[in-house]
Structure formats: C-alpha cells, structure tokens
Amino acid sequence: MSTRQRQLKLGAVSHGVGGPGSPYLWLDEDFPVDASVNINWYIELARRAEEAKFDLVFIVDSQFITADSPPHYLNRLEPITLLSALAVSTTHIGLVATMTTSYNDPFNVARRLASLDLISGGRSGWNVVTSGDAGAAANFSREEHFDYDTRYARGLEFVRVAQGLWDSYEQDAFPRDRATRTFLDPTRQHALHHRGEHFQVQGPLNVSRSPQGQPVIFQAGDSEQGRDLGATIGEGIFTFAPSIPQAQAFYNDLKGRAAAKGRSPDEIVIMPAVSVYVGDTDAQAREIELDLQTRDRDFDRALAELGRPFAWHDFRQYDLDAPFPQQALVHAERGFRTGAEKIAKLAADNDYTLRQTVEFISSPRPTPFAGSPETVANTIGEWFDARALDGLSLLIDHPSQWKRFREDIVPILQDRGLVRTEYDSTTLRGNLGLPIPENRYTKAREEDESLLKI
C-alpha cells in the first residue's frame, strides 16, 4: 500500500430484492420488484456509489438455488455480464465479481475477468469462492460436491493458473506498427504450460494486460483453509465482524498469516460487511433498525434457510422442540462447514432446541453502526483507528438507508480525512493503494539483462 495517509475504503454490496433473512424486502415500494434483474437499477446504484467516491461495487453470486432460497437468489444477473454494463456506465468505481473455482475452468475465468478489466480501464476484481452450495454439483455434471480440502487446494491452484495466464502478454507485446506490418512481438507472448494436480492449461491467454496489470483478488473465508487461502492470494478480504475485539483478532490473524508467507500486510485490504442504520437521533436510528430487522421475520422461512450451510439439509423433518440435531453436521463437509459448525456449537453450548436455534439466529441484533450521522461516523472512525478494519463493505438493505449513508455520513468522513473527496486513480488497484503486479516474464528478462551487465 502506498505511503499516503491511510484512508477508509468503501464497497457497496447489494442483495437486490432481498438476501438471506430478508424474504419480503421486495414488498417495499421503494424497490422495483425486478431489482435483481433490472440493469437500470444497478446502473443507478453504481453511479450513486461513484458520486460518493466508493472504491467498489461487489456482486455476490452462487451456482445453486432451491425454492427456499432468498428472493434475490432466485432470479439475478450473472456477475460478469452485469459488471460489463456497469463498466461502460461509470468511470472510476471498482467492479468485483464472485466466481467459483469449483465449477469453472481457469482459462475461461481469466479471460472473462481480463476482458472486464480492459472494458473498464483496469477496474475489475475477483471474489474467489470455492462454492459451499453442494447442490451445484448436479448442475455441472458431477455426482457430488468436492470435499472441503479438495475445494481449497483446487481453489489455490486455480488462482495461480489465472495469474499465470494474465502474464501471457508483456506490456509491450503489441507494437501495432503499420509501417513494418508488425502487430505482435512474439518474444513478448508466453505460453503457461501448466501441469498441476487439478488443471492442465497450455496458454497463452488471448487478452492483453490492462492498466492495473491484473484484476484484484478478493477472498472471503473464515475457516482455517479459508484464512490461509486469503493470506496466500487475497488482496481484498471480505468478512464479518460483530465487535472491535473480534474484528481485531481476525485482522491481526489474517495479516500475520500473510506476513509469514512473505507478503506485505499493508497490501491486504480487510473490508468486513456491515449494515448501517441512520436516523436523526440515536434513538430514532435504533427504531429504524428494529423495524427493518423485524418486518421480514418468518419462522418457516428461517427454518428452511437454516439448511443452506448444511448443504441444504432439510431441518423441517425434525421435531422443533427436541434438541438441535447435531447429526446434521455430517452434511456440512460439502457445504459451508464453518458456518454450520458455529450454528451447531451455539445450539450445544446453550442446550437449544431446533426451534430455539432458529429463533436465536433470526432474531434482531443491534449493530454497532446505528445512530445519528455523527454517531455512526464516530463509530466507523473508532473501528478504523483501532485497526479492526481497512474499509467497509456496506450492505445495501434499504434505499432510504443507502441514501442517508451517502448523503449524511460520507461527508462527515470526508471532512475528517477518512474518506477521499476525489479518486486517486482510474484503476481499482490505484484506489485501494495496491501495487501493480510485475509481469513474471518481464521481470525475469530484466534480471537476466542486469546479470549480463555485471
């Protein structure tokens, strides 16, 4: 990261017509009922985020749904297609897409992201996921989902292959000299010749480098394997942080792991997802928070959604007033294991029944980031100064709150120097303060040339 004053990074995360825990958000008249597939709605969101000098828009995705999935999951646009439209509708904001390493091939993903990077002038990012929805296997001609360890080993190799493909062309590979009829300098084109445990990829990629060199790699994972993957390849980290001590613990652990791998901790930007509730007073903000968190409560929906981290195991088959069925954990090996283990431990530690577990998980929870604009700005500053985070991934849960964050809180943060008033760069890397990765072939050639001069 550059030596300029440390500033808060901002990401906008939308769940359209309603993500987990918000099954009836689409009923609100402030939303178009087709928001999740309405490109004009997304363009408006991205432009408003850019006006507030946000660093990025983040599009979450998955490869499997059931009838019990949240409304947004049932009908949403494919991320790269969506972000390509946003790329030509904006000029500075970063565009981050979730793409799975379990149900893609490195060449195709590398090409799509490199194309988005060129279309946007160097603003693309990739949220690397290994897929926790076990049902996705049946959509991709597999009998069963990869186990946990295989998913993460495959994920690491996948990213390394993609990064190798992004180095296929050195910066000066295309002279495009009409006088000499020279379009390509073949000495600046490089095949990868990768032969690994999970992939065999020849290369080269048929897309040149962008102004930021390579797309920015993001990652989100709280398991041992997830944290290790993030420390190995992540440049931006998405996570959740309910308190400053817990956020600091994650922050220090992740950056410590990265340092142990020879990476600079300052070149990793940690951006936990947060919901923000703003009112004219602190009391009013808490009223708004309670209203928005309780209006969508639906026990039957929450019971059905409980199955997702357990590979969509159906909990409706159990006695609601019997102890939580710990045997369901066996399904989590091919699901979101860390999340499932936390739920099972919560139930065991408190002797909860299945009903009590669902009620606890779906109950309203006060967020640290609720209050008047001044209060929320103070809280954000406190977390930032405490090195609990480098930025915020703002969950856009309701249009009125999204507007108040942009118009009431961002100006306070700007006045305090915590948030930029103008973009530093036209690339995502530049705005996040991340270095441009050096092309491996250029680096090797320059090192050889330097040795010859000795």
mmCIF file of C-alpha atoms in Angstrom, residues 33-278:
data_model
loop_
_atom_site.group_PDB
_atom_site.id
_atom_site.type_symbol
_atom_site.label_atom_id
_atom_site.label_comp_id
_atom_site.label_asym_id
_atom_site.label_seq_id
_atom_site.Cartn_x
_atom_site.Cartn_y
_atom_site.Cartn_z
ATOM 1 C CA VAL A 33 -39.928 -5.660 -7.829
ATOM 2 C CA ASP A 34 -37.476 -6.786 -10.510
ATOM 3 C CA ALA A 35 -34.445 -5.003 -8.986
ATOM 4 C CA SER A 36 -32.236 -8.097 -9.110
ATOM 5 C CA VAL A 37 -32.509 -8.296 -12.906
ATOM 6 C CA ASN A 38 -33.070 -4.607 -13.626
ATOM 7 C CA ILE A 39 -29.874 -3.246 -15.179
ATOM 8 C CA ASN A 40 -31.023 0.355 -14.904
ATOM 9 C CA TRP A 41 -31.433 -0.093 -11.159
ATOM 10 C CA TYR A 42 -27.871 -1.424 -10.887
ATOM 11 C CA ILE A 43 -26.506 1.388 -13.040
ATOM 12 C CA GLU A 44 -28.177 3.950 -10.783
ATOM 13 C CA LEU A 45 -26.729 2.214 -7.696
ATOM 14 C CA ALA A 46 -23.209 2.193 -9.162
ATOM 15 C CA ARG A 47 -23.393 5.835 -10.226
ATOM 16 C CA ARG A 48 -24.574 6.932 -6.771
ATOM 17 C CA ALA A 49 -21.748 4.928 -5.182
ATOM 18 C CA GLU A 50 -19.273 6.564 -7.535
ATOM 19 C CA GLU A 51 -20.566 10.031 -6.661
ATOM 20 C CA ALA A 52 -19.836 9.178 -3.004
ATOM 21 C CA LYS A 53 -16.314 8.062 -4.028
ATOM 22 C CA PHE A 54 -16.828 4.402 -3.121
ATOM 23 C CA ASP A 55 -13.983 2.097 -4.111
ATOM 24 C CA LEU A 56 -16.069 -0.737 -5.486
ATOM 25 C CA VAL A 57 -19.368 -2.421 -6.167
ATOM 26 C CA PHE A 58 -19.399 -6.091 -5.149
ATOM 27 C CA ILE A 59 -21.722 -8.623 -6.808
ATOM 28 C CA VAL A 60 -22.291 -11.800 -4.781
ATOM 29 C CA ASP A 61 -23.220 -14.979 -6.641
ATOM 30 C CA SER A 62 -23.875 -18.714 -6.250
ATOM 31 C CA GLN A 63 -24.489 -21.667 -8.544
ATOM 32 C CA PHE A 64 -27.444 -23.427 -6.887
ATOM 33 C CA ILE A 65 -30.898 -22.498 -5.650
ATOM 34 C CA THR A 66 -33.952 -24.164 -4.169
ATOM 35 C CA ALA A 67 -37.482 -22.852 -3.743
ATOM 36 C CA ASP A 68 -36.390 -21.881 -0.214
ATOM 37 C CA SER A 69 -33.617 -19.560 -1.430
ATOM 38 C CA PRO A 70 -33.991 -15.799 -0.767
ATOM 39 C CA PRO A 71 -35.809 -13.819 -3.495
ATOM 40 C CA HIS A 72 -32.622 -12.229 -4.853
ATOM 41 C CA TYR A 73 -31.009 -15.640 -5.287
ATOM 42 C CA LEU A 74 -33.927 -16.962 -7.337
ATOM 43 C CA ASN A 75 -33.552 -14.545 -10.231
ATOM 44 C CA ARG A 76 -30.390 -12.438 -10.609
ATOM 45 C CA LEU A 77 -27.973 -11.389 -13.312
ATOM 46 C CA GLU A 78 -24.697 -13.193 -13.975
ATOM 47 C CA PRO A 79 -21.934 -11.042 -12.412
ATOM 48 C CA ILE A 80 -19.531 -10.507 -15.328
ATOM 49 C CA THR A 81 -22.379 -9.666 -17.706
ATOM 50 C CA LEU A 82 -23.816 -7.241 -15.164
ATOM 51 C CA LEU A 83 -20.478 -5.597 -14.355
ATOM 52 C CA SER A 84 -19.647 -5.170 -18.041
ATOM 53 C CA ALA A 85 -22.751 -2.997 -18.307
ATOM 54 C CA LEU A 86 -21.681 -1.033 -15.231
ATOM 55 C CA ALA A 87 -18.182 -0.642 -16.674
ATOM 56 C CA VAL A 88 -19.466 1.460 -19.555
ATOM 57 C CA SER A 89 -21.813 3.405 -17.249
ATOM 58 C CA THR A 90 -19.156 4.503 -14.731
ATOM 59 C CA THR A 91 -15.582 5.792 -14.840
ATOM 60 C CA HIS A 92 -13.776 5.154 -11.537
ATOM 61 C CA ILE A 93 -15.548 2.683 -9.285
ATOM 62 C CA GLY A 94 -14.189 -0.862 -8.969
ATOM 63 C CA LEU A 95 -16.247 -3.800 -10.223
ATOM 64 C CA VAL A 96 -15.896 -7.018 -8.221
ATOM 65 C CA ALA A 97 -17.494 -10.312 -9.275
ATOM 66 C CA THR A 98 -17.907 -13.552 -7.358
ATOM 67 C CA MET A 99 -16.768 -16.521 -9.461
ATOM 68 C CA THR A 100 -16.325 -20.079 -8.225
ATOM 69 C CA THR A 101 -13.189 -22.159 -8.652
ATOM 70 C CA SER A 102 -15.191 -25.368 -8.235
ATOM 71 C CA TYR A 103 -17.416 -25.020 -11.291
ATOM 72 C CA ASN A 104 -15.313 -23.100 -13.777
ATOM 73 C CA ASP A 105 -12.021 -23.541 -15.603
ATOM 74 C CA PRO A 106 -9.110 -21.132 -15.127
ATOM 75 C CA PHE A 107 -8.820 -20.174 -18.793
ATOM 76 C CA ASN A 108 -12.457 -19.064 -19.098
ATOM 77 C CA VAL A 109 -12.451 -17.142 -15.796
ATOM 78 C CA ALA A 110 -9.112 -15.492 -16.578
ATOM 79 C CA ARG A 111 -10.406 -14.404 -19.973
ATOM 80 C CA ARG A 112 -13.704 -13.010 -18.654
ATOM 81 C CA LEU A 113 -12.012 -11.032 -15.892
ATOM 82 C CA ALA A 114 -9.266 -9.766 -18.193
ATOM 83 C CA SER A 115 -11.943 -8.659 -20.645
ATOM 84 C CA LEU A 116 -13.817 -6.803 -17.896
ATOM 85 C CA ASP A 117 -10.509 -5.246 -16.875
ATOM 86 C CA LEU A 118 -9.965 -3.886 -20.391
ATOM 87 C CA ILE A 119 -13.576 -2.770 -20.824
ATOM 88 C CA SER A 120 -13.415 -0.847 -17.520
ATOM 89 C CA GLY A 121 -9.898 0.525 -17.950
ATOM 90 C CA GLY A 122 -8.470 -1.505 -15.074
ATOM 91 C CA ARG A 123 -11.296 -1.697 -12.529
ATOM 92 C CA SER A 124 -12.110 -5.404 -12.245
ATOM 93 C CA GLY A 125 -11.819 -7.604 -9.174
ATOM 94 C CA TRP A 126 -12.485 -11.270 -8.497
ATOM 95 C CA ASN A 127 -14.025 -12.583 -5.289
ATOM 96 C CA VAL A 128 -12.617 -16.111 -5.236
ATOM 97 C CA VAL A 129 -15.034 -18.696 -3.796
ATOM 98 C CA THR A 130 -14.903 -22.482 -3.717
ATOM 99 C CA SER A 131 -18.720 -22.896 -3.544
ATOM 100 C CA GLY A 132 -20.459 -24.037 -0.390
ATOM 101 C CA ASP A 133 -23.723 -24.989 -2.091
ATOM 102 C CA ALA A 134 -23.315 -28.738 -2.539
ATOM 103 C CA GLY A 135 -26.297 -28.920 -4.873
ATOM 104 C CA ALA A 136 -24.283 -27.070 -7.506
ATOM 105 C CA ALA A 137 -22.568 -30.363 -8.354
ATOM 106 C CA ALA A 138 -25.703 -31.614 -10.092
ATOM 107 C CA ASN A 139 -25.736 -28.512 -12.304
ATOM 108 C CA PHE A 140 -22.220 -29.249 -13.543
ATOM 109 C CA SER A 141 -22.325 -32.958 -14.363
ATOM 110 C CA ARG A 142 -20.867 -34.109 -11.039
ATOM 111 C CA GLU A 143 -22.279 -36.773 -8.739
ATOM 112 C CA GLU A 144 -21.239 -34.890 -5.618
ATOM 113 C CA HIS A 145 -19.593 -31.674 -4.484
ATOM 114 C CA PHE A 146 -15.856 -31.540 -3.790
ATOM 115 C CA ASP A 147 -14.909 -32.116 -0.154
ATOM 116 C CA TYR A 148 -13.574 -29.206 1.867
ATOM 117 C CA ASP A 149 -9.847 -29.849 1.486
ATOM 118 C CA THR A 150 -10.133 -30.548 -2.244
ATOM 119 C CA ARG A 151 -12.102 -27.352 -2.809
ATOM 120 C CA TYR A 152 -9.412 -25.190 -1.242
ATOM 121 C CA ALA A 153 -6.473 -26.979 -2.878
ATOM 122 C CA ARG A 154 -8.225 -26.666 -6.226
ATOM 123 C CA GLY A 155 -9.025 -23.010 -5.484
ATOM 124 C CA LEU A 156 -5.390 -22.085 -4.833
ATOM 125 C CA GLU A 157 -4.160 -23.807 -7.981
ATOM 126 C CA PHE A 158 -6.975 -22.208 -9.971
ATOM 127 C CA VAL A 159 -5.937 -18.690 -8.917
ATOM 128 C CA ARG A 160 -2.269 -19.356 -9.613
ATOM 129 C CA VAL A 161 -3.134 -20.572 -13.108
ATOM 130 C CA ALA A 162 -5.284 -17.497 -13.765
ATOM 131 C CA GLN A 163 -2.477 -15.219 -12.591
ATOM 132 C CA GLY A 164 -0.065 -17.061 -14.869
ATOM 133 C CA LEU A 165 -2.426 -16.604 -17.813
ATOM 134 C CA TRP A 166 -2.718 -12.881 -17.079
ATOM 135 C CA ASP A 167 1.027 -12.700 -17.673
ATOM 136 C CA SER A 168 0.671 -14.194 -21.166
ATOM 137 C CA TYR A 169 1.465 -10.822 -22.739
ATOM 138 C CA GLU A 170 4.070 -8.381 -21.551
ATOM 139 C CA GLN A 171 3.133 -4.724 -21.570
ATOM 140 C CA ASP A 172 4.834 -4.013 -24.910
ATOM 141 C CA ALA A 173 3.684 -7.188 -26.693
ATOM 142 C CA PHE A 174 1.667 -5.319 -29.334
ATOM 143 C CA PRO A 175 3.654 -2.725 -31.311
ATOM 144 C CA ARG A 176 0.778 -2.438 -33.830
ATOM 145 C CA ASP A 177 3.245 -0.833 -36.240
ATOM 146 C CA ARG A 178 1.571 -0.389 -39.628
ATOM 147 C CA ALA A 179 4.773 0.761 -41.307
ATOM 148 C CA THR A 180 6.537 -2.520 -40.542
ATOM 149 C CA ARG A 181 3.369 -4.642 -40.631
ATOM 150 C CA THR A 182 4.159 -5.737 -37.071
ATOM 151 C CA PHE A 183 1.125 -6.353 -34.879
ATOM 152 C CA LEU A 184 2.685 -8.703 -32.313
ATOM 153 C CA ASP A 185 6.179 -9.044 -30.902
ATOM 154 C CA PRO A 186 6.221 -12.837 -30.441
ATOM 155 C CA THR A 187 9.054 -12.625 -27.887
ATOM 156 C CA ARG A 188 6.588 -10.865 -25.572
ATOM 157 C CA GLN A 189 3.943 -13.611 -25.803
ATOM 158 C CA HIS A 190 4.256 -16.544 -23.377
ATOM 159 C CA ALA A 191 2.504 -19.899 -23.030
ATOM 160 C CA LEU A 192 1.988 -21.105 -19.459
ATOM 161 C CA HIS A 193 2.493 -24.876 -19.904
ATOM 162 C CA HIS A 194 0.823 -25.577 -16.562
ATOM 163 C CA ARG A 195 0.531 -29.206 -15.438
ATOM 164 C CA GLY A 196 -0.842 -29.488 -11.910
ATOM 165 C CA GLU A 197 -2.915 -31.702 -9.666
ATOM 166 C CA HIS A 198 -6.235 -30.246 -10.777
ATOM 167 C CA PHE A 199 -5.582 -28.389 -14.045
ATOM 168 C CA GLN A 200 -3.590 -28.689 -17.228
ATOM 169 C CA VAL A 201 -3.522 -25.378 -19.090
ATOM 170 C CA GLN A 202 -1.336 -24.601 -22.076
ATOM 171 C CA GLY A 203 -1.981 -20.917 -22.748
ATOM 172 C CA PRO A 204 -1.321 -18.215 -23.716
ATOM 173 C CA LEU A 205 -4.423 -16.201 -22.891
ATOM 174 C CA ASN A 206 -5.827 -14.202 -25.789
ATOM 175 C CA VAL A 207 -6.339 -10.965 -23.824
ATOM 176 C CA SER A 208 -3.638 -8.358 -23.135
ATOM 177 C CA ARG A 209 -2.775 -6.681 -19.838
ATOM 178 C CA SER A 210 -4.887 -3.819 -18.524
ATOM 179 C CA PRO A 211 -3.746 -0.542 -16.914
ATOM 180 C CA GLN A 212 -3.764 -2.249 -13.498
ATOM 181 C CA GLY A 213 -1.808 -5.272 -14.703
ATOM 182 C CA GLN A 214 -4.150 -7.910 -13.278
ATOM 183 C CA PRO A 215 -7.607 -7.964 -11.683
ATOM 184 C CA VAL A 216 -7.585 -7.528 -7.896
ATOM 185 C CA ILE A 217 -8.063 -10.798 -5.995
ATOM 186 C CA PHE A 218 -10.649 -10.768 -3.197
ATOM 187 C CA GLN A 219 -11.479 -13.646 -0.885
ATOM 188 C CA ALA A 220 -13.905 -14.408 1.932
ATOM 189 C CA GLY A 221 -13.463 -17.381 4.221
ATOM 190 C CA ASP A 222 -13.316 -17.840 7.979
ATOM 191 C CA SER A 223 -12.201 -21.485 8.246
ATOM 192 C CA GLU A 224 -8.541 -22.401 8.658
ATOM 193 C CA GLN A 225 -8.390 -23.223 4.956
ATOM 194 C CA GLY A 226 -10.263 -20.033 4.071
ATOM 195 C CA ARG A 227 -7.996 -17.786 6.123
ATOM 196 C CA ASP A 228 -4.913 -19.484 4.746
ATOM 197 C CA LEU A 229 -6.139 -19.058 1.178
ATOM 198 C CA GLY A 230 -6.897 -15.391 1.850
ATOM 199 C CA ALA A 231 -3.458 -14.837 3.351
ATOM 200 C CA THR A 232 -1.879 -16.541 0.341
ATOM 201 C CA ILE A 233 -3.679 -14.890 -2.576
ATOM 202 C CA GLY A 234 -6.104 -12.266 -1.210
ATOM 203 C CA GLU A 235 -5.563 -8.568 -1.839
ATOM 204 C CA GLY A 236 -9.017 -7.646 -0.544
ATOM 205 C CA ILE A 237 -10.715 -9.658 2.211
ATOM 206 C CA PHE A 238 -14.463 -9.784 2.834
ATOM 207 C CA THR A 239 -15.519 -10.922 6.306
ATOM 208 C CA PHE A 240 -17.983 -10.234 9.144
ATOM 209 C CA ALA A 241 -17.073 -8.518 12.417
ATOM 210 C CA PRO A 242 -19.619 -8.149 15.254
ATOM 211 C CA SER A 243 -17.286 -6.275 17.644
ATOM 212 C CA ILE A 244 -13.956 -4.454 17.689
ATOM 213 C CA PRO A 245 -12.122 -7.228 19.613
ATOM 214 C CA GLN A 246 -13.375 -9.914 17.225
ATOM 215 C CA ALA A 247 -12.574 -7.743 14.215
ATOM 216 C CA GLN A 248 -9.082 -7.011 15.544
ATOM 217 C CA ALA A 249 -8.472 -10.712 16.137
ATOM 218 C CA PHE A 250 -9.378 -11.563 12.540
ATOM 219 C CA TYR A 251 -7.446 -8.571 11.174
ATOM 220 C CA ASN A 252 -4.272 -9.464 13.084
ATOM 221 C CA ASP A 253 -4.549 -13.175 12.317
ATOM 222 C CA LEU A 254 -5.053 -12.686 8.585
ATOM 223 C CA LYS A 255 -2.302 -10.115 8.206
ATOM 224 C CA GLY A 256 0.013 -12.161 10.424
ATOM 225 C CA ARG A 257 -0.502 -15.194 8.212
ATOM 226 C CA ALA A 258 0.246 -13.083 5.141
ATOM 227 C CA ALA A 259 3.463 -11.756 6.684
ATOM 228 C CA ALA A 260 4.533 -15.311 7.499
ATOM 229 C CA LYS A 261 4.164 -16.110 3.813
ATOM 230 C CA GLY A 262 6.469 -13.246 2.869
ATOM 231 C CA ARG A 263 3.704 -10.844 1.879
ATOM 232 C CA SER A 264 3.323 -7.231 2.992
ATOM 233 C CA PRO A 265 0.350 -6.947 5.384
ATOM 234 C CA ASP A 266 -0.230 -3.419 4.072
ATOM 235 C CA GLU A 267 -1.061 -4.887 0.666
ATOM 236 C CA ILE A 268 -4.163 -6.642 2.011
ATOM 237 C CA VAL A 269 -7.339 -4.580 2.467
ATOM 238 C CA ILE A 270 -9.782 -6.048 5.007
ATOM 239 C CA MET A 271 -13.384 -4.912 4.452
ATOM 240 C CA PRO A 272 -15.987 -6.530 6.742
ATOM 241 C CA ALA A 273 -19.628 -6.443 5.653
ATOM 242 C CA VAL A 274 -21.784 -4.149 7.806
ATOM 243 C CA SER A 275 -25.359 -2.949 7.953
ATOM 244 C CA VAL A 276 -25.719 0.725 8.853
ATOM 245 C CA TYR A 277 -28.869 2.317 10.268
ATOM 246 C CA VAL A 278 -29.108 6.107 10.318
#
